[in-house]
PDB file of C-alpha atoms in Angstrom:
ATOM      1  CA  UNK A   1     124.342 112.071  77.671  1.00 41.00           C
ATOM      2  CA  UNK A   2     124.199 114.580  80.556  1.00 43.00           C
ATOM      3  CA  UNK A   3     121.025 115.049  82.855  1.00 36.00           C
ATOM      4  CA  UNK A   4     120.438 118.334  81.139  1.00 37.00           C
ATOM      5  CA  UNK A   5     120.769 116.736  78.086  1.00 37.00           C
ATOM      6  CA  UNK A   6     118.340 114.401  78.872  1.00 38.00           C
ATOM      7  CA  UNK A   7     115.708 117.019  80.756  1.00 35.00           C
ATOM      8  CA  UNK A   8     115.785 119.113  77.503  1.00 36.00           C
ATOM      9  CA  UNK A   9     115.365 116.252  75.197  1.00 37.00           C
ATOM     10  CA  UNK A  10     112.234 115.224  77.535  1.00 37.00           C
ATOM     11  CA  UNK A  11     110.700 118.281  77.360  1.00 37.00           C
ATOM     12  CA  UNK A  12     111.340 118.481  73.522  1.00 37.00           C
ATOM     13  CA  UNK A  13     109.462 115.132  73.293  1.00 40.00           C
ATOM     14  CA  UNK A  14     106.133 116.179  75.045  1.00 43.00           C
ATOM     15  CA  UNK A  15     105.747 118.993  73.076  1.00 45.00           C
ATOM     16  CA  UNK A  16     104.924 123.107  73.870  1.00 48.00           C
ATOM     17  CA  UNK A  17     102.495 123.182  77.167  1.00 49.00           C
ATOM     18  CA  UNK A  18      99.016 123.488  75.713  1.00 51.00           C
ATOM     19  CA  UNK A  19      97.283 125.055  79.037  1.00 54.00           C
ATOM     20  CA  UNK A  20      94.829 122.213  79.327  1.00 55.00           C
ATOM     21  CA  UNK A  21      94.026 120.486  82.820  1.00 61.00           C
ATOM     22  CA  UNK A  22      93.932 117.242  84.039  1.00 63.00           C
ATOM     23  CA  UNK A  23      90.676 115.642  84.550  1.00 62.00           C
ATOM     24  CA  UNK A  24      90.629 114.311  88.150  1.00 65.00           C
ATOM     25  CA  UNK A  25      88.965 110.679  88.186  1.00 69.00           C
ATOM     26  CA  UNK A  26      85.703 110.040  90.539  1.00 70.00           C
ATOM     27  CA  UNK A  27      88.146 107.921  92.336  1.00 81.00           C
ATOM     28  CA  UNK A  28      91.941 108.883  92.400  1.00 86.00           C
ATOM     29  CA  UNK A  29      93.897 105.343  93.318  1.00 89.00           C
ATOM     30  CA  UNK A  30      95.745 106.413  96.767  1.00 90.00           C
ATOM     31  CA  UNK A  31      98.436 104.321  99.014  1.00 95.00           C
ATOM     32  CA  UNK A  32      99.381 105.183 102.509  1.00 94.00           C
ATOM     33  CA  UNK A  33     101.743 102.845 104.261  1.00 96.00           C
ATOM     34  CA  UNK A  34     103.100 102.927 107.867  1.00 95.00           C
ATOM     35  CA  UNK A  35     106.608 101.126 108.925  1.00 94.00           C
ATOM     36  CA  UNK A  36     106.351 100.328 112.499  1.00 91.00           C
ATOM     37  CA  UNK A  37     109.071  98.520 114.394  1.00 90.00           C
ATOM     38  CA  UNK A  38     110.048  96.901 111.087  1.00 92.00           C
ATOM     39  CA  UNK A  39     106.532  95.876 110.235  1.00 93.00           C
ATOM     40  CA  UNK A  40     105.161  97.675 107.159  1.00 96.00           C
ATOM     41  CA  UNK A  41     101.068  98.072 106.870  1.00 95.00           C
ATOM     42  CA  UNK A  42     100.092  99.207 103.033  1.00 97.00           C
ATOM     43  CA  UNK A  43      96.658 100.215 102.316  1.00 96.00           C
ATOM     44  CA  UNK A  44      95.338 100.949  98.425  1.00 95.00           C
ATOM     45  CA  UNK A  45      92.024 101.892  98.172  1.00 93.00           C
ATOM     46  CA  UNK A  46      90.166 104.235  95.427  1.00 91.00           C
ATOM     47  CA  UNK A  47      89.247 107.857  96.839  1.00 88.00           C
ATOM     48  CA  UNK A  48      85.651 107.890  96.145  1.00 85.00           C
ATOM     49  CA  UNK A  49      84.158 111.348  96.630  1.00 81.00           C
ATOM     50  CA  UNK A  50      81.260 113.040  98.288  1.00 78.00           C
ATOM     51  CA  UNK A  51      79.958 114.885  95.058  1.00 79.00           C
ATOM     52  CA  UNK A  52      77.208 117.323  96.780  1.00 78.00           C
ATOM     53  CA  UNK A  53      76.010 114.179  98.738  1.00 75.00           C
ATOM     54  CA  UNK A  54      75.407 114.728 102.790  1.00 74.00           C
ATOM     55  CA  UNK A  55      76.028 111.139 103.415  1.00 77.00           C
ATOM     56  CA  UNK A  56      77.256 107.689 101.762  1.00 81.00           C
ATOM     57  CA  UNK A  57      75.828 105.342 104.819  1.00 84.00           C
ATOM     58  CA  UNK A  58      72.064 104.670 104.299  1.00 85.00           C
ATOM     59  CA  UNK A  59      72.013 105.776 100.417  1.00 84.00           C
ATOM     60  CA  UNK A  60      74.735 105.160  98.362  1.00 82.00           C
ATOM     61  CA  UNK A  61      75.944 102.501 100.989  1.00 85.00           C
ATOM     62  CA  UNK A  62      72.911 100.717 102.036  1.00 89.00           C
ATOM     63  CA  UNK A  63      72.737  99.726 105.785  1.00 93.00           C
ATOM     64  CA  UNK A  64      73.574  95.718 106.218  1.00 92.00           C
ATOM     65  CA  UNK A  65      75.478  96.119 103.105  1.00 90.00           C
ATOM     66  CA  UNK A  66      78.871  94.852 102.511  1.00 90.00           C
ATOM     67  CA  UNK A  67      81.041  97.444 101.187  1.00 89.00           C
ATOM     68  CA  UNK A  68      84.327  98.473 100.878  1.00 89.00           C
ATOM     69  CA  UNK A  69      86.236 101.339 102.134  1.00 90.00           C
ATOM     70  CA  UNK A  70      86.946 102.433  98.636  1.00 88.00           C
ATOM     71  CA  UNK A  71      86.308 102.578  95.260  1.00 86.00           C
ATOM     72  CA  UNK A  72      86.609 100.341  91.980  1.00 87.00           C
ATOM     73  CA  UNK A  73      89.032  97.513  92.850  1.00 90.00           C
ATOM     74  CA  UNK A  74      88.758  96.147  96.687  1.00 92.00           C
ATOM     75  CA  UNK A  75      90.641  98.014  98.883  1.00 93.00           C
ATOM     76  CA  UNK A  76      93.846  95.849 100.082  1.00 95.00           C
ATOM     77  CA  UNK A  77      95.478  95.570 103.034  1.00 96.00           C
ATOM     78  CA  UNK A  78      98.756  94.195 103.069  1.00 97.00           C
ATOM     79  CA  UNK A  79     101.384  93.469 105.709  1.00 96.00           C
ATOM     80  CA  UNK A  80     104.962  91.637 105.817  1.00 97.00           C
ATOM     81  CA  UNK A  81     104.220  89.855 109.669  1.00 96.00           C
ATOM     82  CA  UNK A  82     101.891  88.970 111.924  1.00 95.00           C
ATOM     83  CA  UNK A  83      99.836  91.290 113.500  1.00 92.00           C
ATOM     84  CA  UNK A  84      97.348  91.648 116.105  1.00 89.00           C
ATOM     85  CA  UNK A  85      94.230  94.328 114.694  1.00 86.00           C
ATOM     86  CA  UNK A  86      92.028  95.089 117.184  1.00 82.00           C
ATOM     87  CA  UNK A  87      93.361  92.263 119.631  1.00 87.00           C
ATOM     88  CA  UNK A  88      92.291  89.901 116.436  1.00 89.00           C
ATOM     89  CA  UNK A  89      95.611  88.167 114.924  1.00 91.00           C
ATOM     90  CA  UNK A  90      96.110  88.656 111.337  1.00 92.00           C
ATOM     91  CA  UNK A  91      98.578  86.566 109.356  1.00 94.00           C
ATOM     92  CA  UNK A  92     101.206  88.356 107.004  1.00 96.00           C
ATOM     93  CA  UNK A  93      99.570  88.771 103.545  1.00 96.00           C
ATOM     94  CA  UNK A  94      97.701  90.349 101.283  1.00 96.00           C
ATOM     95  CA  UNK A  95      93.913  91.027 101.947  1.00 94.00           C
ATOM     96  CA  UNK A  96      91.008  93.018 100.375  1.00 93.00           C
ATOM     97  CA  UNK A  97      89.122  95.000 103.112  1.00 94.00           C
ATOM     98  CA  UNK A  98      85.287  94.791 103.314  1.00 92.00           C
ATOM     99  CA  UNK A  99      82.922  95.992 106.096  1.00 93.00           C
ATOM    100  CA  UNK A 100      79.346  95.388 107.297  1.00 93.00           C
ATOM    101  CA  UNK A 101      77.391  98.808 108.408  1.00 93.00           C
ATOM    102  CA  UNK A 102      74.989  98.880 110.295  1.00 94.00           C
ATOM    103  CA  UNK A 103      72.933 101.949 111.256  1.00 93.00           C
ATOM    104  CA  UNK A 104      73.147 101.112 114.570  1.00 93.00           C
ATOM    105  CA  UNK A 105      75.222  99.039 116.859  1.00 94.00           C
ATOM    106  CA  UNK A 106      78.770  97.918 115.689  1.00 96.00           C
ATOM    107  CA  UNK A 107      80.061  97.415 112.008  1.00 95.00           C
ATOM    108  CA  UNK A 108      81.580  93.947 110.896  1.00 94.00           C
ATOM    109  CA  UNK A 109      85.129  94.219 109.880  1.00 93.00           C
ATOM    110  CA  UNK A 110      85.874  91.472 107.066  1.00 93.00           C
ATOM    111  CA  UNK A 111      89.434  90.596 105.819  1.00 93.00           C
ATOM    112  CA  UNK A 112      89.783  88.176 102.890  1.00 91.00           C
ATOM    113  CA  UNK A 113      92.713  86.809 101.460  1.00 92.00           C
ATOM    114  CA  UNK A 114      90.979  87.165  97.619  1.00 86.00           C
ATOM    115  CA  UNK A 115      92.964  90.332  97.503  1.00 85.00           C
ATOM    116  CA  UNK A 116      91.813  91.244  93.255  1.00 84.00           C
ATOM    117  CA  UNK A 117      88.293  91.786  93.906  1.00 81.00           C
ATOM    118  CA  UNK A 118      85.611  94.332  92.020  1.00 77.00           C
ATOM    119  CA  UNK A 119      84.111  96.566  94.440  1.00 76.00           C
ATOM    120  CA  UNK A 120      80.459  95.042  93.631  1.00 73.00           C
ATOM    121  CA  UNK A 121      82.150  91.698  94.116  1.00 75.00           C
ATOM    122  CA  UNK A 122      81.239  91.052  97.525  1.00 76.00           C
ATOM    123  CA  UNK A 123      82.898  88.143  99.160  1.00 78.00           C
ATOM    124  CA  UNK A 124      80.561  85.741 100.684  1.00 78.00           C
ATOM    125  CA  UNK A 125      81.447  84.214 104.247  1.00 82.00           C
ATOM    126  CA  UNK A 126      84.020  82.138 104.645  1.00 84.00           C
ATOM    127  CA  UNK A 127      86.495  80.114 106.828  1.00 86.00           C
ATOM    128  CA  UNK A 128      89.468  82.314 105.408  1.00 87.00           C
ATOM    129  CA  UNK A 129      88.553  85.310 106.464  1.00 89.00           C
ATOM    130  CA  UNK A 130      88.975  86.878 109.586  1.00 90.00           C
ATOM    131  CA  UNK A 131      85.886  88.827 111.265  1.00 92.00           C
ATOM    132  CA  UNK A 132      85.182  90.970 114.032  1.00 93.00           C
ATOM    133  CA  UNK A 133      83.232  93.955 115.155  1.00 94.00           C
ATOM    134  CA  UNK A 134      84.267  97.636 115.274  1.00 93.00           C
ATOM    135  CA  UNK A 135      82.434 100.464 116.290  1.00 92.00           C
ATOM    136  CA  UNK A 136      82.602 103.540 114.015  1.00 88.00           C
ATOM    137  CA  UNK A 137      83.335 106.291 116.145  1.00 86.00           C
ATOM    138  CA  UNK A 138      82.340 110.207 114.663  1.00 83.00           C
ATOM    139  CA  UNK A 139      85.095 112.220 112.883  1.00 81.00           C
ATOM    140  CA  UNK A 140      84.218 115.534 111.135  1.00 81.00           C
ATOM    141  CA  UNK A 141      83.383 115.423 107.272  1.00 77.00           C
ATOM    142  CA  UNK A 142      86.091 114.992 104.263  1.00 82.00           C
ATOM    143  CA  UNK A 143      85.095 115.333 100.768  1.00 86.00           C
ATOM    144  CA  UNK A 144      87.011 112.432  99.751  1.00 87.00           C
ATOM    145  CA  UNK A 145      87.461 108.853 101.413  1.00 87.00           C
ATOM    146  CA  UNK A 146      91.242 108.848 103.023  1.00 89.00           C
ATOM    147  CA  UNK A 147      92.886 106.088 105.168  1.00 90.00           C
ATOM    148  CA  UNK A 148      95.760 107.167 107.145  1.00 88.00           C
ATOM    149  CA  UNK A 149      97.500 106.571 110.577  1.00 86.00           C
ATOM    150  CA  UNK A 150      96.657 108.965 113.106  1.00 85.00           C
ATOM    151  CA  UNK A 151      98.116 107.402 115.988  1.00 83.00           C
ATOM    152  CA  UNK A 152     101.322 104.850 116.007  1.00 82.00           C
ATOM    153  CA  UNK A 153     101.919 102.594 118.547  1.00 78.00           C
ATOM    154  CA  UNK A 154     104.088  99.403 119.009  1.00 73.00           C
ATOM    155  CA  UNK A 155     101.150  97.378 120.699  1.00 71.00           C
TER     156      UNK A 155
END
């Protein structure tokens, strides 16, 4: 069979277009990943969105909470080497990504190697993870949560 053969039997399949839409989800599951110097970051997360709210810190994220950057399943962090985040070393692996906020002062970044967890799931403290403080710095408003890589470096 041909690729044309196989396009047109495809399309045959799924039928006359019916002009309906897609329902976009809440959440949309996203992945960004960045190769750099051979090591390859992966980030999937849920895209939760703002729905007519002003902010998510301090409502819908309660200050001292944990929470993570995401939606639905934990967002994950996963990398094939050794890496250094935030001068903190971080072994190769797989990792769900949590954070403290706080409404003032800096944020607790928390990666744990229970990778499959539900958002409401919060991991309790524990010798496995690795911890340390960021401070959120102010970026202008998106309607939907996205992670990317704004800046590469090999350091």
């Amino acid at each position: 069979m041909r690729f044309h053969q196989i396009l047109f039997a495809a399309a045959t399949l799924a039928g006359p277009a019916t002009g309906l839409s897609a329902q976009v989800r809440a959440s949309e599951l996203a992945m960004v990943s960045q190769t750099i110097d051979g090591t390859e970051l992966k980030i999937e997360y849920s895209r939760p969105r703002m729905r007519g709210r002003d902010s998510v810190f301090g409502g819908e994220v309660k200050w001292n909470e944990v929470w993570t950057p995401g939606a639905n399943w934990a967002t994950t962090l996963e990398l094939n080497r050794d890496i250094k985040l935030d001068g903190h070393p971080v072994p190769k692996g797989k990792y769900s990504v949590w954070l403290v906020v706080r409404q003032s002062g800096p944020w607790t970044m928390v990666r744990d190697p229970r990778r499959r967890l539900f958002h409401l799931a919060h991991p309790d403290s524990s010798a496995d993870q690795i911890r340390y403080p960021v401070t959120p710095e102010p970026a202008p408003p998106t309607s939907v949560l996205t992670w990317s890589f704004p800046e590469i470096r090999v350091n």
